[in-house]
Each structure stands twice: as structure tokens, then as C-alpha cells.
Amino acid sequence: MSHRFELTVYYEDTDMGGIVYYANYLKFIERARSTWVAQLGVDQLALQAGGVFFAVRAIQAEYLAPARLGDLLEVVSQRWSSTPARWILHQEVQRAGQVLFTAEVTIVALTEAGKPTRLPAELRRNSNP
């Protein structure tokens, strides 16, 4: 199971040298995950109204090469494993097939009280190998 998400690097994404500021890679992969989850049929606003929220439990990231102002990037997201309560994803930011950034991200669902809960049915259904 995988997903691809394209984006362009804008001025606001960069430092004074025209290189993407390191924290913005986390925004890029978050945007890709949110788009993927929506395409799988999960309405995050409805979940929040019901008291369920997604949270990043863990992330391990590597910065391999810089992206620059004007670059067309692609975020490739793959589900590595899952349980009823968590997704473990591998995400890469690429430019023309060159990997610039990688991250292993663990996503969980929490109640308003901060307690773990099951992922939405749409994600559990789509978590089969």
C-alpha cells in the first residue's frame, strides 16, 4: 500500500539561501499523509467531532540532500506495518527520483483524554498486506 503526493517548493519553504528549511520536510510528509488518509475515506473533521485524533507517536528522519526553491518534489508514502491501533509508515521526499529525505513515522489514534484507541475502520480495512 503506497501513496504519491506532489508539491512545489515555494519561497516560504526556504531559508535565505533558497534551501528548504529542515522542519518543512515534516510539513511536507504530514500534508502527504493527510491527503492519503482523506483518499482512503477518513473524514478527520468527523473523527475530531467524535473525540478521536491522529498523533505522531514516533519519527526517525534522515536528511540526505537539499531541496531548493522552485523544485518539484514528490512525497512517496508506504505502509510498512500496522496493528488495529497504529500505522508505521516509511515516507520519502524525492526530486526526479533522487531521495532527499526519509522518515519512519508511527501514527496512532487517541481519544480526547489522550488514551490510545483503534484506528478508523477505513484505515484498518486498508491495512491488510
PDB file of C-alpha atoms in Angstrom:
ATOM      1  CA  MET A   1       0.000   0.000   0.000  1.00  0.00           C
ATOM      2  CA  SER A   2       1.514   3.313  -1.051  1.00  0.00           C
ATOM      3  CA  HIS A   3       0.661   6.901  -1.959  1.00  0.00           C
ATOM      4  CA  ARG A   4       2.324   9.642  -4.013  1.00  0.00           C
ATOM      5  CA  PHE A   5       1.915  13.377  -3.406  1.00  0.00           C
ATOM      6  CA  GLU A   6       3.480  16.171  -5.470  1.00  0.00           C
ATOM      7  CA  LEU A   7       4.389  19.642  -4.272  1.00  0.00           C
ATOM      8  CA  THR A   8       6.433  22.634  -5.353  1.00  0.00           C
ATOM      9  CA  VAL A   9       8.960  24.349  -3.104  1.00  0.00           C
ATOM     10  CA  TYR A  10       7.898  27.949  -2.519  1.00  0.00           C
ATOM     11  CA  TYR A  11       9.894  30.854  -1.149  1.00  0.00           C
ATOM     12  CA  GLU A  12       8.190  30.469   2.249  1.00  0.00           C
ATOM     13  CA  ASP A  13       9.610  26.910   2.477  1.00  0.00           C
ATOM     14  CA  THR A  14      13.225  28.048   2.211  1.00  0.00           C
ATOM     15  CA  ASP A  15      15.929  29.827   4.171  1.00  0.00           C
ATOM     16  CA  MET A  16      17.846  32.851   2.893  1.00  0.00           C
ATOM     17  CA  GLY A  17      19.967  30.579   0.700  1.00  0.00           C
ATOM     18  CA  GLY A  18      16.962  29.174  -1.151  1.00  0.00           C
ATOM     19  CA  ILE A  19      17.284  25.760   0.525  1.00  0.00           C
ATOM     20  CA  VAL A  20      14.283  24.101   2.184  1.00  0.00           C
ATOM     21  CA  TYR A  21      14.329  24.712   5.938  1.00  0.00           C
ATOM     22  CA  TYR A  22      14.711  21.343   7.688  1.00  0.00           C
ATOM     23  CA  ALA A  23      11.423  21.472   9.652  1.00  0.00           C
ATOM     24  CA  ASN A  24       9.425  21.953   6.454  1.00  0.00           C
ATOM     25  CA  TYR A  25      10.133  18.385   5.383  1.00  0.00           C
ATOM     26  CA  LEU A  26       7.962  17.330   8.332  1.00  0.00           C
ATOM     27  CA  LYS A  27       5.190  19.587   7.000  1.00  0.00           C
ATOM     28  CA  PHE A  28       5.561  18.063   3.541  1.00  0.00           C
ATOM     29  CA  ILE A  29       5.193  14.487   4.790  1.00  0.00           C
ATOM     30  CA  GLU A  30       2.286  15.492   7.067  1.00  0.00           C
ATOM     31  CA  ARG A  31       0.462  17.039   4.116  1.00  0.00           C
ATOM     32  CA  ALA A  32       1.023  13.846   2.113  1.00  0.00           C
ATOM     33  CA  ARG A  33      -0.307  11.658   4.967  1.00  0.00           C
ATOM     34  CA  SER A  34      -3.385  13.847   5.413  1.00  0.00           C
ATOM     35  CA  THR A  35      -4.157  13.654   1.691  1.00  0.00           C
ATOM     36  CA  TRP A  36      -3.686   9.876   1.686  1.00  0.00           C
ATOM     37  CA  VAL A  37      -5.943   9.358   4.712  1.00  0.00           C
ATOM     38  CA  ALA A  38      -8.656  11.509   3.081  1.00  0.00           C
ATOM     39  CA  GLN A  39      -8.378   9.499  -0.157  1.00  0.00           C
ATOM     40  CA  LEU A  40      -8.895   6.324   1.898  1.00  0.00           C
ATOM     41  CA  GLY A  41     -12.233   7.758   3.046  1.00  0.00           C
ATOM     42  CA  VAL A  42     -11.356   9.023   6.525  1.00  0.00           C
ATOM     43  CA  ASP A  43     -13.056  12.312   7.448  1.00  0.00           C
ATOM     44  CA  GLN A  44     -10.693  13.803  10.044  1.00  0.00           C
ATOM     45  CA  LEU A  45     -13.168  16.563  10.958  1.00  0.00           C
ATOM     46  CA  ALA A  46     -15.835  13.944  11.731  1.00  0.00           C
ATOM     47  CA  LEU A  47     -13.297  11.957  13.763  1.00  0.00           C
ATOM     48  CA  GLN A  48     -12.379  15.055  15.778  1.00  0.00           C
ATOM     49  CA  ALA A  49     -16.061  15.804  16.366  1.00  0.00           C
ATOM     50  CA  GLY A  50     -16.312  12.256  17.736  1.00  0.00           C
ATOM     51  CA  GLY A  51     -13.352  12.787  20.037  1.00  0.00           C
ATOM     52  CA  VAL A  52     -10.710  10.849  18.078  1.00  0.00           C
ATOM     53  CA  PHE A  53      -7.443  12.402  16.860  1.00  0.00           C
ATOM     54  CA  PHE A  54      -4.371  11.232  14.986  1.00  0.00           C
ATOM     55  CA  ALA A  55      -0.974  11.790  16.550  1.00  0.00           C
ATOM     56  CA  VAL A  56       2.609  11.085  15.572  1.00  0.00           C
ATOM     57  CA  ARG A  57       3.956   8.816  18.309  1.00  0.00           C
ATOM     58  CA  ALA A  58       7.460   8.481  16.898  1.00  0.00           C
ATOM     59  CA  ILE A  59       9.516   9.680  13.975  1.00  0.00           C
ATOM     60  CA  GLN A  60      13.017   8.918  12.800  1.00  0.00           C
ATOM     61  CA  ALA A  61      14.246  11.117   9.956  1.00  0.00           C
ATOM     62  CA  GLU A  62      17.313  11.455   7.745  1.00  0.00           C
ATOM     63  CA  TYR A  63      18.206  14.451   5.613  1.00  0.00           C
ATOM     64  CA  LEU A  64      20.160  13.233   2.595  1.00  0.00           C
ATOM     65  CA  ALA A  65      20.289  16.155   0.138  1.00  0.00           C
ATOM     66  CA  PRO A  66      18.786  19.650  -0.016  1.00  0.00           C
ATOM     67  CA  ALA A  67      15.675  20.673  -1.907  1.00  0.00           C
ATOM     68  CA  ARG A  68      15.701  24.175  -3.366  1.00  0.00           C
ATOM     69  CA  LEU A  69      13.345  26.973  -4.266  1.00  0.00           C
ATOM     70  CA  GLY A  70      11.249  26.010  -7.295  1.00  0.00           C
ATOM     71  CA  ASP A  71      11.898  22.259  -7.074  1.00  0.00           C
ATOM     72  CA  LEU A  72       9.041  19.903  -7.903  1.00  0.00           C
ATOM     73  CA  LEU A  73       9.028  17.271  -5.157  1.00  0.00           C
ATOM     74  CA  GLU A  74       7.172  14.028  -4.659  1.00  0.00           C
ATOM     75  CA  VAL A  75       6.402  12.503  -1.270  1.00  0.00           C
ATOM     76  CA  VAL A  76       6.183   8.716  -1.505  1.00  0.00           C
ATOM     77  CA  SER A  77       4.466   7.110   1.485  1.00  0.00           C
ATOM     78  CA  GLN A  78       4.320   3.370   2.148  1.00  0.00           C
ATOM     79  CA  ARG A  79       2.697   1.462   4.970  1.00  0.00           C
ATOM     80  CA  TRP A  80       5.351  -0.787   6.479  1.00  0.00           C
ATOM     81  CA  SER A  81       3.200  -2.364   9.158  1.00  0.00           C
ATOM     82  CA  SER A  82       0.068  -1.841  11.161  1.00  0.00           C
ATOM     83  CA  THR A  83      -1.974  -3.000  14.101  1.00  0.00           C
ATOM     84  CA  PRO A  84      -5.558  -2.044  14.932  1.00  0.00           C
ATOM     85  CA  ALA A  85      -4.145   0.934  16.874  1.00  0.00           C
ATOM     86  CA  ARG A  86      -1.148   2.120  14.818  1.00  0.00           C
ATOM     87  CA  TRP A  87       0.303   2.595  11.367  1.00  0.00           C
ATOM     88  CA  ILE A  88       4.044   2.537  10.758  1.00  0.00           C
ATOM     89  CA  LEU A  89       4.918   4.333   7.553  1.00  0.00           C
ATOM     90  CA  HIS A  90       8.039   4.939   5.515  1.00  0.00           C
ATOM     91  CA  GLN A  91       7.998   8.299   3.752  1.00  0.00           C
ATOM     92  CA  GLU A  92      10.461   9.754   1.273  1.00  0.00           C
ATOM     93  CA  VAL A  93      10.742  13.191  -0.279  1.00  0.00           C
ATOM     94  CA  GLN A  94      12.134  12.841  -3.781  1.00  0.00           C
ATOM     95  CA  ARG A  95      13.177  15.170  -6.600  1.00  0.00           C
ATOM     96  CA  ALA A  96      13.176  13.497 -10.034  1.00  0.00           C
ATOM     97  CA  GLY A  97      13.650  10.113  -8.324  1.00  0.00           C
ATOM     98  CA  GLN A  98      16.513  11.265  -6.072  1.00  0.00           C
ATOM     99  CA  VAL A  99      15.725  10.659  -2.388  1.00  0.00           C
ATOM    100  CA  LEU A 100      16.312  13.858  -0.402  1.00  0.00           C
ATOM    101  CA  PHE A 101      14.691  12.953   2.931  1.00  0.00           C
ATOM    102  CA  THR A 102      13.405   9.769   4.567  1.00  0.00           C
ATOM    103  CA  ALA A 103      11.326   9.193   7.670  1.00  0.00           C
ATOM    104  CA  GLU A 104       9.831   6.282   9.545  1.00  0.00           C
ATOM    105  CA  VAL A 105       6.650   7.554  11.177  1.00  0.00           C
ATOM    106  CA  THR A 106       4.396   5.853  13.717  1.00  0.00           C
ATOM    107  CA  ILE A 107       0.818   7.169  13.688  1.00  0.00           C
ATOM    108  CA  VAL A 108      -1.695   6.391  16.436  1.00  0.00           C
ATOM    109  CA  ALA A 109      -5.277   7.356  17.213  1.00  0.00           C
ATOM    110  CA  LEU A 110      -6.063   8.963  20.563  1.00  0.00           C
ATOM    111  CA  THR A 111      -9.199   9.946  22.441  1.00  0.00           C
ATOM    112  CA  GLU A 112      -9.725  13.460  23.782  1.00  0.00           C
ATOM    113  CA  ALA A 113      -8.323  12.171  27.083  1.00  0.00           C
ATOM    114  CA  GLY A 114      -5.099  11.147  25.323  1.00  0.00           C
ATOM    115  CA  LYS A 115      -5.812   7.413  25.579  1.00  0.00           C
ATOM    116  CA  PRO A 116      -4.994   5.103  22.654  1.00  0.00           C
ATOM    117  CA  THR A 117      -7.938   3.902  20.597  1.00  0.00           C
ATOM    118  CA  ARG A 118      -8.459   1.853  17.446  1.00  0.00           C
ATOM    119  CA  LEU A 119      -7.700   3.402  14.083  1.00  0.00           C
ATOM    120  CA  PRO A 120     -10.743   4.226  11.956  1.00  0.00           C
ATOM    121  CA  ALA A 121     -12.262   1.279  10.108  1.00  0.00           C
ATOM    122  CA  GLU A 122     -11.187   2.731   6.735  1.00  0.00           C
ATOM    123  CA  LEU A 123      -7.526   2.513   7.767  1.00  0.00           C
ATOM    124  CA  ARG A 124      -7.857  -0.914   9.363  1.00  0.00           C
ATOM    125  CA  ARG A 125      -9.551  -2.202   6.194  1.00  0.00           C
ATOM    126  CA  ASN A 126      -6.744  -0.793   4.057  1.00  0.00           C
ATOM    127  CA  SER A 127      -4.011  -2.155   6.331  1.00  0.00           C
ATOM    128  CA  ASN A 128      -4.069  -5.710   5.027  1.00  0.00           C
ATOM    129  CA  PRO A 129      -0.812  -6.761   3.323  1.00  0.00           C
TER     130      PRO A 129
END
